[in-house]
XYZ file of C-alpha atoms in Angstrom:
556
model
C 65.510 89.023 -197.398
C 62.445 91.035 -196.512
C 60.660 90.958 -199.693
C 61.361 87.537 -201.545
C 58.261 87.564 -203.326
C 58.800 91.185 -205.163
C 62.358 89.667 -205.739
C 60.838 86.631 -207.338
C 58.566 88.445 -209.493
C 61.377 90.749 -210.576
C 63.498 87.938 -211.467
C 61.077 86.318 -213.734
C 60.362 89.976 -215.529
C 64.073 90.650 -215.850
C 63.982 89.619 -219.521
C 60.688 91.828 -220.446
C 60.932 93.256 -223.930
C 57.201 93.000 -224.949
C 53.816 91.008 -223.710
C 50.356 89.579 -224.389
C 46.758 90.049 -223.839
C 44.408 90.290 -220.834
C 41.843 87.879 -219.244
C 37.935 87.708 -219.550
C 36.417 88.749 -216.260
C 34.934 85.828 -214.399
C 31.470 84.576 -214.668
C 30.991 86.405 -217.937
C 28.685 84.900 -220.395
C 31.623 83.870 -222.446
C 32.627 81.030 -220.138
C 29.238 79.353 -220.569
C 29.641 79.769 -224.496
C 33.374 78.230 -224.426
C 31.627 75.323 -222.398
C 29.436 74.957 -225.135
C 32.175 74.712 -227.816
C 34.119 72.467 -225.703
C 30.997 69.903 -225.125
C 30.148 70.119 -228.940
C 33.970 69.456 -230.123
C 33.157 72.537 -232.444
C 36.658 73.656 -232.276
C 39.901 71.255 -233.404
C 41.789 71.812 -230.309
C 41.949 71.373 -226.649
C 40.079 73.733 -224.595
C 41.395 73.791 -221.145
C 38.481 74.697 -218.988
C 40.050 73.574 -215.567
C 41.586 77.044 -214.688
C 40.058 80.186 -215.002
C 40.003 83.154 -215.767
C 40.561 82.458 -219.863
C 43.109 84.788 -221.518
C 41.803 86.666 -224.692
C 44.771 85.275 -226.445
C 43.595 81.624 -225.770
C 39.818 82.430 -226.775
C 40.865 83.981 -230.124
C 42.997 80.745 -230.928
C 39.774 78.740 -230.076
C 37.554 80.703 -232.251
C 39.770 80.427 -234.964
C 39.520 76.857 -234.700
C 35.772 76.566 -234.607
C 34.356 74.745 -237.498
C 31.147 76.763 -238.765
C 29.632 73.624 -239.942
C 29.230 72.446 -236.604
C 27.259 75.380 -235.507
C 23.430 75.831 -236.362
C 22.113 78.783 -238.122
C 20.376 79.894 -234.915
C 23.905 79.839 -233.322
C 25.717 82.123 -235.804
C 24.715 85.542 -234.622
C 25.362 84.478 -230.921
C 28.652 83.013 -232.123
C 29.669 86.303 -233.654
C 28.697 88.413 -230.745
C 30.876 86.223 -228.491
C 33.894 86.222 -230.674
C 33.891 90.152 -231.002
C 33.890 90.222 -227.034
C 36.505 87.915 -226.643
C 39.104 88.273 -229.719
C 40.522 91.952 -230.020
C 42.169 91.378 -233.518
C 38.671 90.116 -234.929
C 36.778 93.146 -233.092
C 39.398 95.618 -234.521
C 38.729 94.212 -238.149
C 35.021 94.708 -237.663
C 34.918 98.531 -239.048
C 32.052 100.261 -237.972
C 30.830 103.958 -238.179
C 29.976 103.896 -234.623
C 28.948 107.227 -232.720
C 30.592 110.392 -234.355
C 33.185 108.180 -236.086
C 35.051 107.893 -232.859
C 33.242 105.758 -230.468
C 32.243 102.122 -230.651
C 34.158 101.982 -234.284
C 34.709 98.161 -233.421
C 30.989 97.685 -232.433
C 32.294 96.887 -228.856
C 34.372 99.280 -227.131
C 33.594 102.951 -226.265
C 37.100 104.009 -227.395
C 39.952 101.931 -229.021
C 43.245 102.646 -230.897
C 45.510 100.204 -232.456
C 49.113 101.667 -233.209
C 52.309 99.795 -233.889
C 53.546 98.466 -230.730
C 50.298 99.471 -228.729
C 46.615 98.632 -228.307
C 44.599 100.460 -225.940
C 40.812 99.754 -224.996
C 38.814 102.233 -222.750
C 35.342 101.563 -221.611
C 33.160 102.847 -218.643
C 31.972 100.906 -215.617
C 28.374 101.355 -214.906
C 25.475 99.516 -213.155
C 22.224 101.416 -212.416
C 19.339 99.268 -211.198
C 16.613 99.646 -208.786
C 13.817 97.301 -207.302
C 12.219 96.120 -204.216
C 12.936 93.514 -201.468
C 9.883 92.108 -199.721
C 10.842 89.885 -196.697
C 9.972 88.685 -193.316
C 13.515 88.542 -191.647
C 13.017 89.550 -188.038
C 16.276 91.877 -188.198
C 14.585 93.959 -191.258
C 13.557 97.469 -190.379
C 10.566 97.068 -192.909
C 8.990 94.219 -194.713
C 9.251 96.267 -198.089
C 12.641 97.687 -198.599
C 13.625 99.531 -201.685
C 16.999 98.320 -203.233
C 19.377 99.777 -205.850
C 22.665 99.589 -207.312
C 24.776 102.646 -208.166
C 28.204 101.935 -209.644
C 30.490 104.040 -211.847
C 34.063 103.703 -212.856
C 36.521 102.934 -215.573
C 38.268 99.946 -217.255
C 41.451 100.493 -219.312
C 43.244 97.448 -220.782
C 45.539 96.814 -223.744
C 49.166 95.453 -224.708
C 52.382 96.716 -225.534
C 54.012 94.727 -228.427
C 53.248 90.952 -228.596
C 54.109 90.088 -224.848
C 52.905 92.475 -222.356
C 49.415 93.037 -221.515
C 47.868 95.361 -218.833
C 44.563 95.693 -217.171
C 43.169 98.067 -214.662
C 39.577 98.498 -213.334
C 38.183 100.977 -210.793
C 34.573 101.727 -209.629
C 32.794 103.197 -206.701
C 29.638 101.394 -205.579
C 26.435 102.619 -203.453
C 24.324 100.015 -203.055
C 21.285 99.308 -200.881
C 21.447 95.510 -200.251
C 18.484 92.880 -200.094
C 17.999 92.057 -196.471
C 19.566 88.461 -196.503
C 22.970 90.030 -197.970
C 22.760 92.827 -195.326
C 22.304 90.419 -192.537
C 25.151 88.349 -193.456
C 27.463 91.610 -193.811
C 26.583 92.746 -190.417
C 27.309 89.245 -188.934
C 30.589 88.800 -190.604
C 31.485 92.364 -191.642
C 32.443 91.189 -195.188
C 30.370 91.309 -198.536
C 31.616 88.583 -200.621
C 33.937 89.390 -203.282
C 34.725 92.931 -201.750
C 37.229 94.057 -199.188
C 36.469 97.105 -197.247
C 32.613 98.045 -196.846
C 31.272 100.770 -194.775
C 27.470 101.391 -193.973
C 25.824 104.152 -195.871
C 22.726 106.277 -195.588
C 19.633 104.543 -194.216
C 18.868 101.013 -193.719
C 20.779 98.256 -195.892
C 22.959 100.942 -197.519
C 26.649 100.069 -198.087
C 29.440 102.064 -199.908
C 32.654 100.374 -201.125
C 35.312 100.790 -203.745
C 36.138 98.001 -206.270
C 39.668 97.764 -207.871
C 41.463 95.169 -210.154
C 44.850 95.691 -211.822
C 47.509 93.217 -213.358
C 50.036 92.787 -215.942
C 50.518 89.779 -218.261
C 53.887 88.581 -219.935
C 54.708 85.478 -222.151
C 58.437 84.741 -222.085
C 58.049 81.396 -223.883
C 55.500 80.581 -226.494
C 54.077 78.103 -223.843
C 54.334 79.855 -220.752
C 52.324 82.941 -219.394
C 53.026 84.884 -216.345
C 50.463 87.148 -214.743
C 51.177 89.425 -211.875
C 48.658 91.638 -210.130
C 45.475 92.032 -207.929
C 42.682 89.610 -209.217
C 41.121 86.233 -208.311
C 40.725 82.490 -209.734
C 38.318 79.970 -210.303
C 39.575 76.245 -210.811
C 37.026 73.687 -211.884
C 34.303 72.964 -214.566
C 31.230 73.216 -212.063
C 29.220 76.110 -210.592
C 31.007 75.646 -207.378
C 34.710 75.077 -206.925
C 36.133 72.897 -203.842
C 39.676 73.925 -204.870
C 39.816 77.652 -205.418
C 36.727 79.888 -206.320
C 35.854 83.462 -206.980
C 33.928 83.909 -203.869
C 36.451 85.888 -201.860
C 37.877 89.352 -202.471
C 40.653 89.891 -205.055
C 44.135 89.373 -203.720
C 47.851 89.838 -204.918
C 48.962 87.020 -206.895
C 51.484 85.673 -209.226
C 50.168 83.026 -211.871
C 52.532 81.032 -214.161
C 50.810 78.603 -216.750
C 52.862 76.345 -218.689
C 51.503 74.323 -221.588
C 53.544 71.192 -223.144
C 52.269 68.613 -225.296
C 49.016 67.284 -223.694
C 49.808 68.784 -220.150
C 48.794 72.383 -218.382
C 50.496 73.059 -215.338
C 49.585 75.998 -213.305
C 51.383 77.619 -210.377
C 49.529 80.239 -208.396
C 51.356 82.104 -205.621
C 49.459 84.618 -203.673
C 49.489 87.144 -200.634
C 46.090 87.231 -198.866
C 44.514 89.094 -195.780
C 43.538 87.671 -192.516
C 40.510 89.858 -191.945
C 40.005 90.899 -188.154
C 36.450 91.628 -187.069
C 35.936 95.001 -184.960
C 39.131 96.349 -185.889
C 40.179 99.795 -184.990
C 42.142 101.811 -187.680
C 44.832 102.612 -185.208
C 45.554 98.866 -184.806
C 47.655 98.971 -187.859
C 47.603 96.921 -191.013
C 45.712 93.878 -191.254
C 47.676 90.724 -190.683
C 48.823 89.001 -194.078
C 48.811 85.340 -194.810
C 50.016 83.384 -197.803
C 48.684 80.874 -200.231
C 50.226 78.573 -202.830
C 48.389 76.447 -205.442
C 49.486 74.039 -208.455
C 47.340 72.028 -210.635
C 48.738 69.747 -213.320
C 46.126 68.691 -215.992
C 46.509 65.829 -218.619
C 44.561 65.732 -221.885
C 44.745 62.552 -223.365
C 42.125 63.739 -226.080
C 40.270 66.747 -226.536
C 36.918 65.316 -224.851
C 38.545 64.217 -221.704
C 40.900 65.501 -218.872
C 42.234 64.641 -215.578
C 43.736 67.055 -212.841
C 45.666 66.895 -209.710
C 45.565 69.816 -207.237
C 47.540 70.898 -204.337
C 47.670 73.829 -202.001
C 49.037 75.255 -198.792
C 47.682 78.330 -196.901
C 50.100 79.527 -194.094
C 50.945 82.306 -191.685
C 54.031 84.470 -191.812
C 53.827 84.111 -187.926
C 54.524 80.772 -186.267
C 54.700 79.941 -182.567
C 58.461 80.017 -182.528
C 58.755 83.430 -184.552
C 58.131 85.236 -187.616
C 59.217 83.425 -190.887
C 57.491 85.962 -193.751
C 57.097 84.382 -196.950
C 58.352 80.531 -196.882
C 60.869 80.194 -199.771
C 60.410 76.346 -199.708
C 57.268 77.048 -201.666
C 58.721 78.978 -204.205
C 59.781 75.557 -205.780
C 57.393 75.154 -208.757
C 57.520 71.640 -209.280
C 57.777 70.504 -205.378
C 55.147 67.981 -203.705
C 53.874 70.954 -201.447
C 52.833 68.396 -198.564
C 56.444 66.829 -198.564
C 57.671 70.429 -198.162
C 55.407 71.388 -195.640
C 56.538 68.280 -193.486
C 59.942 69.037 -193.972
C 59.600 72.267 -192.107
C 57.431 70.876 -189.261
C 53.883 70.762 -190.706
C 52.884 74.057 -189.233
C 50.468 74.813 -192.294
C 47.187 73.906 -193.920
C 47.577 71.622 -196.779
C 45.175 70.344 -198.933
C 45.147 67.655 -202.064
C 42.620 67.077 -204.735
C 41.682 65.770 -208.186
C 38.922 66.556 -210.995
C 38.031 65.253 -214.165
C 35.884 66.298 -217.223
C 34.400 64.091 -219.944
C 32.311 65.107 -222.860
C 29.936 62.753 -224.597
C 27.972 62.421 -227.437
C 28.500 66.235 -228.410
C 25.827 67.091 -226.033
C 26.813 66.162 -222.430
C 29.572 66.729 -219.942
C 30.230 64.835 -216.668
C 32.698 66.537 -214.243
C 33.601 66.309 -210.684
C 35.879 67.016 -207.930
C 37.493 65.287 -204.888
C 39.183 67.434 -202.139
C 41.114 66.035 -199.198
C 42.223 68.168 -196.480
C 43.002 65.269 -194.160
C 42.178 61.677 -193.442
C 43.263 59.258 -190.815
C 42.585 55.633 -192.131
C 43.534 54.255 -188.704
C 40.753 56.124 -186.887
C 38.317 54.113 -188.853
C 38.755 51.146 -186.484
C 38.017 53.195 -183.677
C 34.667 54.547 -184.296
C 32.579 56.535 -187.081
C 32.658 60.285 -187.913
C 36.234 60.885 -186.964
C 36.746 64.781 -186.893
C 40.000 64.641 -188.841
C 38.649 63.067 -191.806
C 38.275 66.214 -193.571
C 37.109 65.750 -197.420
C 34.577 66.883 -200.038
C 33.375 65.798 -203.386
C 31.496 67.184 -206.126
C 29.633 65.603 -209.050
C 28.030 67.556 -211.970
C 26.322 67.180 -215.337
C 25.881 69.517 -218.169
C 23.405 68.772 -221.079
C 23.475 71.501 -224.046
C 20.971 71.730 -226.621
C 18.687 69.865 -224.373
C 15.980 67.622 -225.924
C 16.948 68.888 -229.296
C 16.252 72.644 -228.677
C 19.186 74.695 -229.814
C 20.807 77.099 -227.074
C 18.785 75.426 -224.170
C 21.337 74.244 -221.777
C 20.733 72.428 -218.261
C 23.255 71.872 -215.509
C 22.919 69.582 -212.370
C 25.571 69.645 -209.359
C 25.912 67.909 -206.050
C 28.486 69.229 -203.453
C 29.162 67.491 -200.153
C 31.759 68.674 -197.658
C 32.409 67.129 -194.298
C 32.739 69.119 -191.096
C 36.100 70.988 -190.229
C 37.284 70.628 -193.851
C 39.409 74.096 -194.624
C 39.950 74.861 -190.988
C 43.161 74.767 -189.204
C 44.513 75.162 -185.649
C 45.774 78.613 -186.848
C 43.033 80.998 -187.488
C 45.106 82.830 -189.992
C 45.923 79.524 -192.034
C 42.272 78.863 -192.834
C 41.234 78.455 -196.367
C 40.002 82.072 -196.701
C 40.923 85.558 -197.620
C 39.459 88.729 -196.042
C 37.117 86.363 -193.958
C 35.451 84.901 -197.287
C 36.100 81.479 -198.261
C 38.390 80.296 -201.004
C 36.731 76.939 -201.648
C 32.994 76.349 -201.702
C 31.085 79.524 -201.356
C 29.153 78.499 -198.230
C 32.384 76.929 -196.525
C 31.764 73.399 -194.866
C 29.743 70.893 -193.152
C 27.081 71.096 -195.806
C 25.035 69.162 -198.816
C 24.224 71.331 -201.822
C 22.195 70.611 -204.821
C 22.158 73.038 -207.951
C 20.322 73.049 -210.975
C 20.346 75.814 -213.818
C 18.759 76.339 -217.049
C 20.327 78.653 -219.702
C 18.469 79.747 -222.893
C 19.689 81.998 -225.632
C 16.436 82.205 -227.945
C 17.923 85.135 -230.049
C 21.578 86.498 -230.583
C 20.812 89.644 -227.954
C 18.678 87.706 -225.440
C 19.720 85.388 -222.577
C 17.746 83.631 -219.884
C 19.270 82.162 -216.848
C 17.257 80.439 -214.093
C 18.884 78.560 -211.098
C 17.564 76.662 -208.142
C 19.860 76.327 -204.984
C 19.296 73.973 -202.212
C 21.680 74.138 -199.350
C 21.708 72.133 -195.970
C 24.479 73.137 -193.600
C 25.132 72.940 -189.962
C 26.085 76.256 -188.024
C 28.041 76.494 -184.666
C 26.085 76.925 -181.701
C 26.502 77.658 -177.813
C 30.073 78.396 -178.592
C 30.629 74.787 -179.987
C 32.539 74.626 -183.199
C 30.653 72.011 -185.344
C 32.807 72.462 -188.410
C 31.003 74.687 -190.678
C 32.692 78.109 -189.949
C 36.255 78.378 -191.587
C 37.279 81.243 -189.996
C 37.265 79.517 -186.371
C 40.145 77.167 -185.190
C 39.368 73.518 -185.629
C 39.214 73.178 -181.527
C 36.316 73.267 -179.072
C 34.764 70.417 -180.822
C 31.707 68.410 -179.614
C 34.008 65.203 -179.774
C 36.406 63.346 -181.963
C 34.054 60.868 -183.108
C 30.358 60.618 -184.417
C 30.530 63.818 -186.538
C 28.437 64.158 -189.581
C 27.365 66.597 -192.392
C 25.067 68.792 -191.248
C 25.557 68.615 -187.518
C 24.967 71.636 -185.394
C 22.205 74.323 -185.716
C 20.546 73.323 -188.804
C 20.499 76.163 -191.624
C 18.418 75.136 -194.614
C 18.528 77.693 -197.768
C 16.521 77.320 -201.043
C 16.830 79.911 -203.684
C 15.141 80.385 -207.035
C 16.874 82.968 -209.052
C 15.947 84.380 -212.806
C 17.923 86.689 -214.943
C 16.727 88.109 -218.212
C 19.378 90.146 -220.292
C 19.039 91.962 -223.473
C 22.576 92.844 -224.882
C 22.957 96.186 -226.935
C 24.598 95.593 -230.232
C 27.737 93.692 -229.991
C 29.006 95.645 -226.733
C 29.100 94.473 -223.065
C 26.116 96.739 -222.272
C 22.929 94.891 -221.072
C 19.513 95.974 -220.239
C 18.633 93.494 -217.324
C 15.822 92.228 -214.995
C 16.545 89.537 -212.066
C 14.145 88.197 -209.711
C 14.912 86.106 -206.648
C 12.752 83.896 -204.008
C 14.761 82.696 -201.258
C 13.921 80.988 -197.952
C 16.368 80.598 -194.868
C 14.794 78.284 -192.409
C 11.490 80.137 -191.736
C 12.341 83.501 -193.290
C 11.277 84.277 -196.879
C 12.274 86.866 -199.098
C 11.439 88.068 -202.564
C 13.253 90.609 -204.515
C 13.444 91.996 -208.079
C 15.979 94.249 -209.648
C 16.058 95.912 -213.026
C 18.371 98.462 -214.845
C 21.353 98.751 -217.000
C 24.713 96.780 -216.627
C 27.945 98.171 -218.703
C 31.057 96.326 -218.615
C 30.384 94.758 -215.138
C 28.907 91.626 -213.876
C 25.678 91.224 -211.804
C 26.406 90.383 -208.044
C 25.182 86.717 -207.958
C 24.828 85.140 -204.830
C 25.859 81.284 -204.888
C 24.356 79.829 -201.733
């Protein structure tokens, strides 16, 4: 069978008669607001925050279960705006004159219609912004560089009947990048979150096309299926060690089942192995595959415990081509056992995470990731290279110090060298040359702090501080930080430590002020960044208008 993945998808959809709703785009302000509802215990239901993106259907259910008595008067306007953005049924009921009686008649969408068997929502995608980047990077053509964003496109989504949902988003981007982002693109030939990127115009200009499209289907009340091109984020932190949204979109089949106090997620993917300096006549980029699953248990609304497992693998092995590995289609198998059964040719990872809400103001969360570990090697010496693991610990504090809508977050991430790497470079934990786990890869320590403040319903303030220490490869030696190289050519099997190699220290302060136009996804925005990389410094400012698109946030 040449296309077992497609066959499996068609088999699952063979009984389609109708479907459900679409998802909220990752990193939208709604995710932070749902965190607040979860920590406050404002909704009389479990809020499964461990796997993202969230479906609109799930958020509509949560908003319907919110007790208004648990919201302060200052929160009511903010709550209304968030509910209109998330809940299609609620927004449609919000009858509004809008523009010329045709546009924004639900206070949210440029155009919408609700007919028997059909809901349709159409919106523009626009980001027009300009500013300046001042830096002392030696690679810069000038210390003072104008920067801008020019994005234009369209998003169309909706549903047929009660079970089938659809989403498509396309937009073109012409951007002049800050120098540190452009330096990264020149080195890796990839821009985080995007696929094909080409230079444009003068210094620091790039041009790229973004697209995302999928359908969703609910065959059973407790099961949801999603197929298309998108990405995911698994965890409660700013970073995820398991599956993050740093890499470009990929083809996925996601199946989520909720029974009793359990949520089980299967995630089957086809990804791209990016080849640098590739010629167009070299043919298509090599494919790679990933399978992920996570089981989360909610003994009570305030606590969750999850176990995670994944395998990344190449369709080509030393003794031939195998294509898509049918062993991994088993949705309830232990992947590590299946991987050993076929000869251990693949890159498997295990993990666990937890979340605990306390006193209606605090959330404690964490993750631990195990790529490989040899307990016997501890008797032979310290710092064994094959003991590859990472962990995360974090704290969220909402309505801090008694100030409504002032929220704080602190997070620490530590990942040992060679984590995510594999002897087969195609099987590394990456898609299109971008990391699937922590956005900065491995061999690192990171401290992250954030302040979020919503003083008025339309205004939002976000300030973050990032401190990253990482070891880079040097002199052709693999020190364990670059996931895109095989885990060979090491300095030694023992005495490896976090931060080994060429030291790279990044500190970044980032601030964003947003003003929401009425109840739409339209924002007037100003963002400022101060960043140091070892001895290099940069300050950038960017202001403009953003419509149904998210700001490009650099997480390290």
